[in-house]
Coordinates of C-alpha atoms in Angstrom, one line a residue:
X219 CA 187.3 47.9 36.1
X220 CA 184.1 47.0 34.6
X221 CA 183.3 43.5 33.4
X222 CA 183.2 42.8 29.9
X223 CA 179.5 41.8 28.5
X224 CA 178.7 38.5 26.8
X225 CA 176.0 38.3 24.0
X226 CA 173.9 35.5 24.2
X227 CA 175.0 34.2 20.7
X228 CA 178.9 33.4 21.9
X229 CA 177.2 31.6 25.0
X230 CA 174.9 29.7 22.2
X231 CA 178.3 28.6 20.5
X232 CA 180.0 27.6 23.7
X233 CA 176.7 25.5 25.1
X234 CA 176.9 24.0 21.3
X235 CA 180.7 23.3 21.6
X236 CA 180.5 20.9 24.4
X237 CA 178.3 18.2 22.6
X238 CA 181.2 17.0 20.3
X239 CA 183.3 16.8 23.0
X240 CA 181.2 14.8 25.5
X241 CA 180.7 12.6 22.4
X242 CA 183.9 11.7 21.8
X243 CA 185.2 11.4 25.6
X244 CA 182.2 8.5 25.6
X245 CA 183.4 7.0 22.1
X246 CA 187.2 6.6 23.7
X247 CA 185.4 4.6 26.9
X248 CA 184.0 2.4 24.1
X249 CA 186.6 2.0 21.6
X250 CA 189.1 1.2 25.3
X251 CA 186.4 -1.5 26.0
X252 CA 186.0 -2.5 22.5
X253 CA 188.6 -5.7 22.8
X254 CA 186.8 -6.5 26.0
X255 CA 183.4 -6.8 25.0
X256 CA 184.3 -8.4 21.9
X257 CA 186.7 -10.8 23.4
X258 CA 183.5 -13.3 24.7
X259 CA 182.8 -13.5 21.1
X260 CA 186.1 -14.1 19.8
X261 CA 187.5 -16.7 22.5
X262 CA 185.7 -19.9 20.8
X263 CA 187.6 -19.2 17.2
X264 CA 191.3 -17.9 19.4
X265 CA 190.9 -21.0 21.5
X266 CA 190.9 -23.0 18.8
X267 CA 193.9 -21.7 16.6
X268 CA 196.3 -21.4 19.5
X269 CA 195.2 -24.3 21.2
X270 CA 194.4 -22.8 24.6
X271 CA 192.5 -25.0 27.3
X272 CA 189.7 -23.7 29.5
X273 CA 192.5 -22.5 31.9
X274 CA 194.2 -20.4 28.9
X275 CA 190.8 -19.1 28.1
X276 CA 190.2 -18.0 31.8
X277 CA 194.0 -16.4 31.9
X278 CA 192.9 -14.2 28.7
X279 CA 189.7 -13.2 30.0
X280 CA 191.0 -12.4 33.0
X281 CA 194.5 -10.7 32.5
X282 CA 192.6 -7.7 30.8
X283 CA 190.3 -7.0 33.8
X284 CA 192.8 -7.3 36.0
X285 CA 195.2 -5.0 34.8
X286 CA 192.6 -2.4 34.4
X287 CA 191.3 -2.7 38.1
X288 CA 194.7 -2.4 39.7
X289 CA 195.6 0.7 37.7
X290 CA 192.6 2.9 38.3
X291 CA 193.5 4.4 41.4
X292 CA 196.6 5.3 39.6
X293 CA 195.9 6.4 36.1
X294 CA 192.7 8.3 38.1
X295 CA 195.5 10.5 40.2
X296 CA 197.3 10.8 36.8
X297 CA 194.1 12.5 35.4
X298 CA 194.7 15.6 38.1
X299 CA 198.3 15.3 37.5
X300 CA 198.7 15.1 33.9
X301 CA 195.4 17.0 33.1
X302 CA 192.1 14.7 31.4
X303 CA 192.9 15.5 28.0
X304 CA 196.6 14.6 28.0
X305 CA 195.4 11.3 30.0
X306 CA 192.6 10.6 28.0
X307 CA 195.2 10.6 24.4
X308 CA 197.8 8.6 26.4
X309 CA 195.2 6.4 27.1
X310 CA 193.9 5.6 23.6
X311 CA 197.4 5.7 22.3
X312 CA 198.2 2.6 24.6
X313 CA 195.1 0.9 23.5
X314 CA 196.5 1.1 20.0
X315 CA 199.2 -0.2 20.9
X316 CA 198.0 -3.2 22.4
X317 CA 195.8 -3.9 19.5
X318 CA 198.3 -3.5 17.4
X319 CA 200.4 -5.8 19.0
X320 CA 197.4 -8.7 19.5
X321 CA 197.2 -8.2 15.6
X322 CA 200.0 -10.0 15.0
X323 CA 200.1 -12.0 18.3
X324 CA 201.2 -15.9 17.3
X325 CA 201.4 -17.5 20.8
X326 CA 198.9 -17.6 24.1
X327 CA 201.7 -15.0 25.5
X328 CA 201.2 -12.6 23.4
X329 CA 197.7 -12.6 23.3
X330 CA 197.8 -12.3 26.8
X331 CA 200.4 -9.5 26.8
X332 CA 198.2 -7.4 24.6
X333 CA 195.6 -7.7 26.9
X334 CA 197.2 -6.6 29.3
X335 CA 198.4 -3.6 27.5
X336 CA 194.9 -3.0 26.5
X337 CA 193.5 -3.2 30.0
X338 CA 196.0 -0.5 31.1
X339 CA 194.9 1.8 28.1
X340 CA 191.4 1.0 29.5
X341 CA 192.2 2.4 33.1
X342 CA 193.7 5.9 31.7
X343 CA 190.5 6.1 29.4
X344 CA 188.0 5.6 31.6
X345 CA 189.1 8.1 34.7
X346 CA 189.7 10.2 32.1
X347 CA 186.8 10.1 30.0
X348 CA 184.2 11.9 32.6
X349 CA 187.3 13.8 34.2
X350 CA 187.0 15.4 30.7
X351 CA 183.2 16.1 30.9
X352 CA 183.0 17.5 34.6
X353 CA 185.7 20.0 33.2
X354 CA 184.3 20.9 30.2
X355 CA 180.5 20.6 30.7
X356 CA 178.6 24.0 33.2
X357 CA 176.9 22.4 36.0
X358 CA 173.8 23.1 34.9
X359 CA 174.0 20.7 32.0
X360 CA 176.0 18.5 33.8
X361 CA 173.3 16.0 34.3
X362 CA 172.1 15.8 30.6
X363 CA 176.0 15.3 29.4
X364 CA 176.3 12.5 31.7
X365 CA 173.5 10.5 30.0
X366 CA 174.6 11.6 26.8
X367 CA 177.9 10.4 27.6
X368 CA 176.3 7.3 29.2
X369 CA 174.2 6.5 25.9
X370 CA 177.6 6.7 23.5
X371 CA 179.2 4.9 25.4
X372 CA 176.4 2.2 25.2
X373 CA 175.8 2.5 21.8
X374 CA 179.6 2.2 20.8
X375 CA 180.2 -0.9 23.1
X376 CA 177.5 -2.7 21.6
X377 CA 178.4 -1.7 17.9
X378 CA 181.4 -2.7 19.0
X379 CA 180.3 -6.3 19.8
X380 CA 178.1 -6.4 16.7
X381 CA 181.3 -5.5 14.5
X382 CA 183.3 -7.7 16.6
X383 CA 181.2 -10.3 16.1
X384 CA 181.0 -9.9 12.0
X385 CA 184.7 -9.2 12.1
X386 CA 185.3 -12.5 13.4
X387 CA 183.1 -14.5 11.0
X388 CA 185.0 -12.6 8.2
X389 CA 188.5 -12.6 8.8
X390 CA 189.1 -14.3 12.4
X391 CA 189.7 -13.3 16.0
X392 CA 193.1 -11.2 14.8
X393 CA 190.4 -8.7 13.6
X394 CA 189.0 -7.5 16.6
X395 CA 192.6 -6.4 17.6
X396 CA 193.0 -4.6 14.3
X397 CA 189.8 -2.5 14.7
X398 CA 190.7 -1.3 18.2
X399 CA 194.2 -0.3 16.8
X400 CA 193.0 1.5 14.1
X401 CA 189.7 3.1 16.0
X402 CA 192.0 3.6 18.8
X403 CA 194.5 6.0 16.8
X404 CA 191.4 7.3 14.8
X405 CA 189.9 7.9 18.4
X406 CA 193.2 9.7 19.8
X407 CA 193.3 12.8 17.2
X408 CA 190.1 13.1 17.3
X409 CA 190.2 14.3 21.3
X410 CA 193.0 16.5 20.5
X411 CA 190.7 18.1 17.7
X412 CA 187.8 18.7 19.8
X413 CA 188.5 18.6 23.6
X414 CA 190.3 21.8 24.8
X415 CA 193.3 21.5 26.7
X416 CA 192.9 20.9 29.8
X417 CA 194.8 22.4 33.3
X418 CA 195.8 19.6 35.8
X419 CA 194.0 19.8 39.1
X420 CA 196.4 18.4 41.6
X421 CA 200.1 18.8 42.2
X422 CA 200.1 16.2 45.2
X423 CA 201.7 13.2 44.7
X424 CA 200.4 9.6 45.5
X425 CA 201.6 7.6 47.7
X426 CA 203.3 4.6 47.4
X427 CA 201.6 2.7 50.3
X428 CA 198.4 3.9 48.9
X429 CA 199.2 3.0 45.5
X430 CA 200.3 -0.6 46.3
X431 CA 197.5 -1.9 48.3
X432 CA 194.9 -0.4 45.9
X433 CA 197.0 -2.5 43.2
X434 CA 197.5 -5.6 45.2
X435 CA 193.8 -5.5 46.4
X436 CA 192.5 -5.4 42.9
X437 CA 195.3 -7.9 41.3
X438 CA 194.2 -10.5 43.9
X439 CA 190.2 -10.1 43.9
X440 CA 189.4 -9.7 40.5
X441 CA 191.1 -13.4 39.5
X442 CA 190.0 -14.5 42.8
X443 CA 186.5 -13.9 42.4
X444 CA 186.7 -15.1 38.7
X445 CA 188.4 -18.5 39.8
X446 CA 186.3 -19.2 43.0
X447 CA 184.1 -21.9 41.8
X448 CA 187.0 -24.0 40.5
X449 CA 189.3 -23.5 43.5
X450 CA 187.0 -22.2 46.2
X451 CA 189.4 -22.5 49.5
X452 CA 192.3 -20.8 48.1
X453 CA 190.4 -18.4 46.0
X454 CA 188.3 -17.5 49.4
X455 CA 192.0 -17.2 51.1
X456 CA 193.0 -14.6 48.5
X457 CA 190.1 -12.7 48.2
X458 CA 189.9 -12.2 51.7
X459 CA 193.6 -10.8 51.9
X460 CA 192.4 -8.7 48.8
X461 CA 190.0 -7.2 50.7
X462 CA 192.2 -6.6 53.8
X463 CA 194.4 -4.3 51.5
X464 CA 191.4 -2.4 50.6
X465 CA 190.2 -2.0 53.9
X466 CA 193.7 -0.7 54.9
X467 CA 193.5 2.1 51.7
X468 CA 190.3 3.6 52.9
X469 CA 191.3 3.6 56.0
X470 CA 194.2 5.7 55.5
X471 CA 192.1 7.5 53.4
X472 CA 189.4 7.9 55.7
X473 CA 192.4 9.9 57.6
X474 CA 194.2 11.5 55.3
X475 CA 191.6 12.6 52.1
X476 CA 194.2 11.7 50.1
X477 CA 192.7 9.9 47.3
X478 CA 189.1 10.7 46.7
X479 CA 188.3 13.6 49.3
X480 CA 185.1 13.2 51.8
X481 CA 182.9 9.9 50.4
X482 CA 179.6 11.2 51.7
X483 CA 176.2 9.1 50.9
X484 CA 175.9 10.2 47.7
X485 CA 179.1 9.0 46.5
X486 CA 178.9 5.9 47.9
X487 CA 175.0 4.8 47.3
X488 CA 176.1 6.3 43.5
X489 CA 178.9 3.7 43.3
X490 CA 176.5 1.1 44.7
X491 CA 174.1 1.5 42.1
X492 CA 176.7 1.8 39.3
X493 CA 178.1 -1.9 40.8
X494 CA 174.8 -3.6 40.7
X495 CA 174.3 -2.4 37.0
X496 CA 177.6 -4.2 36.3
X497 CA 176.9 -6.7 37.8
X498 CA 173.6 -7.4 35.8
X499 CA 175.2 -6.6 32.7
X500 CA 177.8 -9.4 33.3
X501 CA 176.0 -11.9 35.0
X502 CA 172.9 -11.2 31.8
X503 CA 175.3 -11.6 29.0
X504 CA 177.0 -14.6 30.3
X505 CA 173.8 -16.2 31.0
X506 CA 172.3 -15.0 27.8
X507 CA 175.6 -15.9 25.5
X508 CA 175.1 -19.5 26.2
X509 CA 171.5 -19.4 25.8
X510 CA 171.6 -18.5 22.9
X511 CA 174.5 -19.5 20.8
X512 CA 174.3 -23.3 22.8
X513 CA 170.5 -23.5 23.5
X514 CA 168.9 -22.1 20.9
X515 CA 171.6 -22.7 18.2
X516 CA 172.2 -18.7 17.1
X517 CA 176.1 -17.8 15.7
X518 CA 178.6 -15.9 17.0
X519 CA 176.9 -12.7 14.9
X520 CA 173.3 -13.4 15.9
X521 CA 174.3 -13.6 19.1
X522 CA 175.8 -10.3 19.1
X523 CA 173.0 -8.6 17.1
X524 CA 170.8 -10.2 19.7
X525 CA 171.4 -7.2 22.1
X526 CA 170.8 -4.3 20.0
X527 CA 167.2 -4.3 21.6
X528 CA 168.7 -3.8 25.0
X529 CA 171.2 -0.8 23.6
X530 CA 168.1 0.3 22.5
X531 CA 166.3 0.2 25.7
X532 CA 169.4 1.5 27.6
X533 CA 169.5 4.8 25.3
X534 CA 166.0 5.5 25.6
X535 CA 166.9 4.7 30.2
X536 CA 169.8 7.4 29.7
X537 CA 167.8 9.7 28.0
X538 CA 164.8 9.4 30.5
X539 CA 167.1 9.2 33.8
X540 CA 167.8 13.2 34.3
X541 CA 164.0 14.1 33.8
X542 CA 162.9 10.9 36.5
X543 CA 165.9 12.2 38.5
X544 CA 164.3 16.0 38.6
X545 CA 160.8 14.9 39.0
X546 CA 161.3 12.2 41.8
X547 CA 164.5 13.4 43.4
X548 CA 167.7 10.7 42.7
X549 CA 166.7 8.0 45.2
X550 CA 163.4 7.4 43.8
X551 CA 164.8 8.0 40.2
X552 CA 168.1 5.6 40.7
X553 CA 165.7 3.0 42.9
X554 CA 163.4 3.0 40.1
X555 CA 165.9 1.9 37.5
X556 CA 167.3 -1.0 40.1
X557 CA 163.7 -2.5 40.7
X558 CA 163.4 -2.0 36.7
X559 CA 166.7 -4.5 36.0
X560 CA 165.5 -7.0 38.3
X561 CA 161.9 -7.4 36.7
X562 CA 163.8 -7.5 33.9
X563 CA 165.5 -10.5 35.6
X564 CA 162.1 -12.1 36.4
X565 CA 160.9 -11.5 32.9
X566 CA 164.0 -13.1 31.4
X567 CA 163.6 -16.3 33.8
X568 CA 160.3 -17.2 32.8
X569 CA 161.1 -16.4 29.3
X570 CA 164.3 -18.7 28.2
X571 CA 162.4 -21.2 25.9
X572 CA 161.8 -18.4 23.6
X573 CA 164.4 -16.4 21.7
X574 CA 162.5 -13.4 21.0
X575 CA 160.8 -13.1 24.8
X576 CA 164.1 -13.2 26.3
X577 CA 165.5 -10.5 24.2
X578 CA 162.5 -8.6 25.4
X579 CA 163.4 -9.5 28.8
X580 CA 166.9 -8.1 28.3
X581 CA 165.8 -4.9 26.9
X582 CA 164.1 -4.2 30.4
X583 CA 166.7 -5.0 31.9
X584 CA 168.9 -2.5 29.4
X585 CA 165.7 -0.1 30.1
X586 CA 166.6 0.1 34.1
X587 CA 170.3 0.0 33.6
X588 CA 170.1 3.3 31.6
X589 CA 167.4 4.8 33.8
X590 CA 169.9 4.3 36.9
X591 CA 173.2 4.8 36.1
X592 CA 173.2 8.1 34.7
X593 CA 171.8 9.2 38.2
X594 CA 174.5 7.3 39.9
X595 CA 177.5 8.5 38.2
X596 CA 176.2 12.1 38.9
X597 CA 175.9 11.2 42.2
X598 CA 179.8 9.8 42.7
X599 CA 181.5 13.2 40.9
X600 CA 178.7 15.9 41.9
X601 CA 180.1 16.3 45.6
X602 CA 184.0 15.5 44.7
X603 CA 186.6 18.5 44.7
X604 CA 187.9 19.2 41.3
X605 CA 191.1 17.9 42.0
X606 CA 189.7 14.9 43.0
X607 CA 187.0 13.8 40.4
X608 CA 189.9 11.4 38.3
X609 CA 190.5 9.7 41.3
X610 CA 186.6 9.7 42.6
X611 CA 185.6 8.6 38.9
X612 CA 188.6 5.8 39.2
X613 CA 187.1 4.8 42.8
X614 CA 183.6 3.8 40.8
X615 CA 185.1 2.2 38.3
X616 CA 187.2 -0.4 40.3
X617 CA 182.9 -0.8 42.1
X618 CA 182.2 -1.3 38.8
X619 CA 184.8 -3.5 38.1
X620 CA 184.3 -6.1 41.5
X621 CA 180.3 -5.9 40.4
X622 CA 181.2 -7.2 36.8
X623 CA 183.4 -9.8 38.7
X624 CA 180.6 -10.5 41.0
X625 CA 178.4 -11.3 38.4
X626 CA 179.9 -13.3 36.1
X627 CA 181.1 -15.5 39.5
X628 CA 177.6 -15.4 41.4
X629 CA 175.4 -15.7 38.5
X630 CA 177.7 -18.1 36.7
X631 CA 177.9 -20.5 39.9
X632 CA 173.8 -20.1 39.7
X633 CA 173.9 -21.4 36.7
X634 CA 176.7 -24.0 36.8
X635 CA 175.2 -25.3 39.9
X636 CA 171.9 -25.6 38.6
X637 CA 173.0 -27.5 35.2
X638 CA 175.2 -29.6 36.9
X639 CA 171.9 -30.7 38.9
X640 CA 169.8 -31.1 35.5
X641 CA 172.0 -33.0 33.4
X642 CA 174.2 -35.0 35.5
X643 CA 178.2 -35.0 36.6
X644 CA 179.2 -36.1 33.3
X645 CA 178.2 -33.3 31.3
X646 CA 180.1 -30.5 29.9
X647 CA 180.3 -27.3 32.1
X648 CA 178.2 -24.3 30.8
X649 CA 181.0 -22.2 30.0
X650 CA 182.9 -25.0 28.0
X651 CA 179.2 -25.0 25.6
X652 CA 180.9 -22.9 23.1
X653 CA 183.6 -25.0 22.4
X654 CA 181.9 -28.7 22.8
X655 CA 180.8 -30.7 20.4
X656 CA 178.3 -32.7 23.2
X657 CA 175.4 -29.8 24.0
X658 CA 173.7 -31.0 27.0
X659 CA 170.1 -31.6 26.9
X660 CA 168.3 -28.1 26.2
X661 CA 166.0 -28.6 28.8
X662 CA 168.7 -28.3 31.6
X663 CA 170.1 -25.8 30.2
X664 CA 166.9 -23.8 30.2
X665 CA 165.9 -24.4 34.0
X666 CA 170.0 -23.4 34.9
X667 CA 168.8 -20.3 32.9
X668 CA 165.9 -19.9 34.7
X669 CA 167.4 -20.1 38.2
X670 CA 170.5 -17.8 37.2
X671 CA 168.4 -14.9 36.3
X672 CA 166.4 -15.2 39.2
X673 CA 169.4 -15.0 41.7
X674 CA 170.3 -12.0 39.6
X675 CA 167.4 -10.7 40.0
X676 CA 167.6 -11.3 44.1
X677 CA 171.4 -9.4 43.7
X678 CA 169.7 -6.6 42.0
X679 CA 166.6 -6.3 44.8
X680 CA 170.0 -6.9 47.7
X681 CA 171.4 -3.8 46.5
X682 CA 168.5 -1.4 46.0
X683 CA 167.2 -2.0 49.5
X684 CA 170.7 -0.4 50.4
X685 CA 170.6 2.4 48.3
X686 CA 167.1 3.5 49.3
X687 CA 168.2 3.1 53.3
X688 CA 171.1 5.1 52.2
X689 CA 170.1 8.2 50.4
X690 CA 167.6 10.7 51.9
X691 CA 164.5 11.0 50.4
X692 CA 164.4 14.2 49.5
X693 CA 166.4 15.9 46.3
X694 CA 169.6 16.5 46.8
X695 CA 170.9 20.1 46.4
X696 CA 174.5 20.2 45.8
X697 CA 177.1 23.5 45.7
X698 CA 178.4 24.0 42.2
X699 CA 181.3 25.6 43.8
X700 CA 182.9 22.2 43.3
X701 CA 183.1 22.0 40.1
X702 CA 186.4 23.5 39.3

């Protein structure tokens, strides 16, 4: 039997039908994160109205990221099981839910219960989310999908922030709940309008062992890591036993292939670089929150305004990062956005007296975030099975994950540490600024600045001598027989 011809003006219309659906797979990561990203901004005003001390505070950061690290291994097997669309609408529908029910929360328990439905609405999005893409999207525009898909998702997370932040001088913290209900329902048809359906990819099951000690691993670092400077012996104890757990899943893994498939060097350098990027996005924004908003007097909505330049710059990185990638071969291309981030470090420590020069700072740093993780996430799914790219792209989020947990602890100890030195024992803690009424002097809190970006910047450096000992030189060619 002969093969039927295709006109090239069906295969215009089918390269055209992928763009609305890799935009709104990347608008679901953002409206998932939405509650998360805005929460920094809302916690002053909640922490007030409920009463909640600093350890309340902590306890609502925290609950979200930790439910959405211990589920990803999970909700990424779920994505071959169930099939990425079905996941990605489950996913949205439980973020919904939990804004919904932080809406009318009343009580420090529910608060924190809605974050923890939100974070596990989070961790079926996010597996999901690029699952969606790899299926949808040919190989050969795989790479410009990814930073298109990185860019939305950008863009919407910092919109998100923005709105947050004018939702919250408007009509209180309740609001940020209400706009991820509503966007997150709004969010959910519009996948089943525009994303095919999509066949499952495994019929496996996951183990239980497996299952547990990915959970228990991440429900015990993630606190651990954002509690160590308070209680450093016993969060040191139980980080340690965190890691232990995920040594012993990738070990079994490394014997069985049941999770993720063969890691090679690209996978893993990919997931390096995507971890450093978190980590200078968390360890930045914490830094540059209290900079602002306690050194240099802006509000909760400046401050959130304050890093559209850096959305900006991290666009214009995504855009840029397949053409670098093509011309210099992904080490060069992902190395180049690493040693980007941390000038952009360097920039920002010698700029913190000045509001508008450390927003320029930031936007480098936003420049060689975008430039390097486009690459990087290409780089984790490229060489995975097709039945294994929701648990491979579940694998770099919990990276991602421990590196935003890394940054907020390493960077925020930098800076703690160095404040405490400046202004004495007495005064209040950096992150208790917000809520003080006693600022310390602004010269302390400038030179804590200072010293906090530059150990970012030395994290950043750390990890790009790793990736460039790690990935060969030369472009990588990789078999689109995997793509499934």
């Amino acid at each position: 039997m002969t093969a039927p011809t295709r006109s090239t003006a069906p295969d215009a219309q089918v390269e055209r039908s992928h763009w609305p659906a890799v935009a709104v797979a990347a608008v679901a990561v953002a409206v998932a994160m939405f509650n998360n990203t805005s929460m920094n901004l809302a916690l002053p005003a909640l922490a007030a109205d409920l009463d909640l001390d600093s350890t309340g505070m902590r306890v609502v950061v925290v609950s979200y990221s930790t439910v959405f690290a211990a589920l990803l291994v999970p909700a990424g097997f779920l994505t071959g099981r169930w099939g990425a669309r079905r996941t990605l609408v489950a996913g949205l529908i439980v973020t919904a839910a939990g804004g919904v029910l932080g809406l009318f929360a009343d009580a420090p328990a529910v608060v924190i219960c809605a974050r923890v439905v939100l974070g596990a609405g989070a961790a079926l999005v996010t597996p999901a989310s690029l699952a969606a893409i790899i299926q949808v999207v040919p190989a050969a525009r795989r790479s410009a999908a990814i930073s298109v898909w990185t860019g939305i998702t950008v863009v919407g997370t910092a919109l998100g922030q923005v709105g947050g932040g004018a939702a919250i001088a408007w009509h209180g913290w309740q609001s940020t709940f209400a706009m991820t209900a509503v966007v997150g329902a709004v969010c959910a048809l519009a996948v089943l309008a525009v994303i095919p359906a999509l066949a499952a990819q495994r019929s496996d099951a996951l183990s239980p062992a497996t299952a547990l000690l990915f959970a228990v691993g991440m429900i015990a670092l993630v606190p651990a890591l954002n509690v160590v400077t308070d209680v450093p012996v016993t969060a040191s104890i139980v980080a340690v036993l965190a890691v232990a757990c995920l040594a012993a899943v990738l070990t079994q893994e490394h014997r069985r292939r049941e999770v993720f498939g063969d890691l090679d060097r690209d996978s893993i350098a990919g997931q390096l670089v995507n971890g450093a990027a978190f980590l200078a996005v968390a360890g930045a924004m914490f830094v540059l929150t209290q900079l602002l908003q306690a050194g240099h007097g802006l509000s909760a909505l400046a401050a959130g305004t304050a890093v559209l330049p850096t959305t900006a710059a991290t666009i214009v990185g995504a855009v840029t990062a397949p053409v670098l990638a093509r011309a210099v071969g992904p080490r060069l291309g992902v190395v180049t956005g690493l040693l980007t981030t941390a000038l952009g470090c360097v920039a920002a420590a010698a700029s913190t007296q000045s509001v508008p020069l450390v927003i320029g700072a930031m936007t480098i740093v936003g420049l060689g975030i975008g430039l390097a993780m486009p690459t990087a996430t290409e780089l984790v799914v490229s060489t995975a099975p097709a039945d294994r790219v929701g648990t491979r792209t579940a694998a770099n989020d919990a990276v991602q994950e421990i590196g935003f947990a890394l940054g907020v602890t390493l960077v925020g100890s930098a800076l703690a540490v160095s404040y405490s030195m400046r202004a004495g024992p007495d005064a209040p803690s950096p992150g208790a600024l917000l809520t003080d009424a006693g600022l310390p002097a602004l010269d302390a809190l400038l030179a804590a600045s200072r010293n906090a970006y530059l150990v970012e910047a030395a994290l950043v450096l750390a990890v790009c001598g790793a990736v460039a000992a790690i990935l060969p030189r030369t472009p990588i060619t990789r078999d689109e027989g995997t793509d499934g």
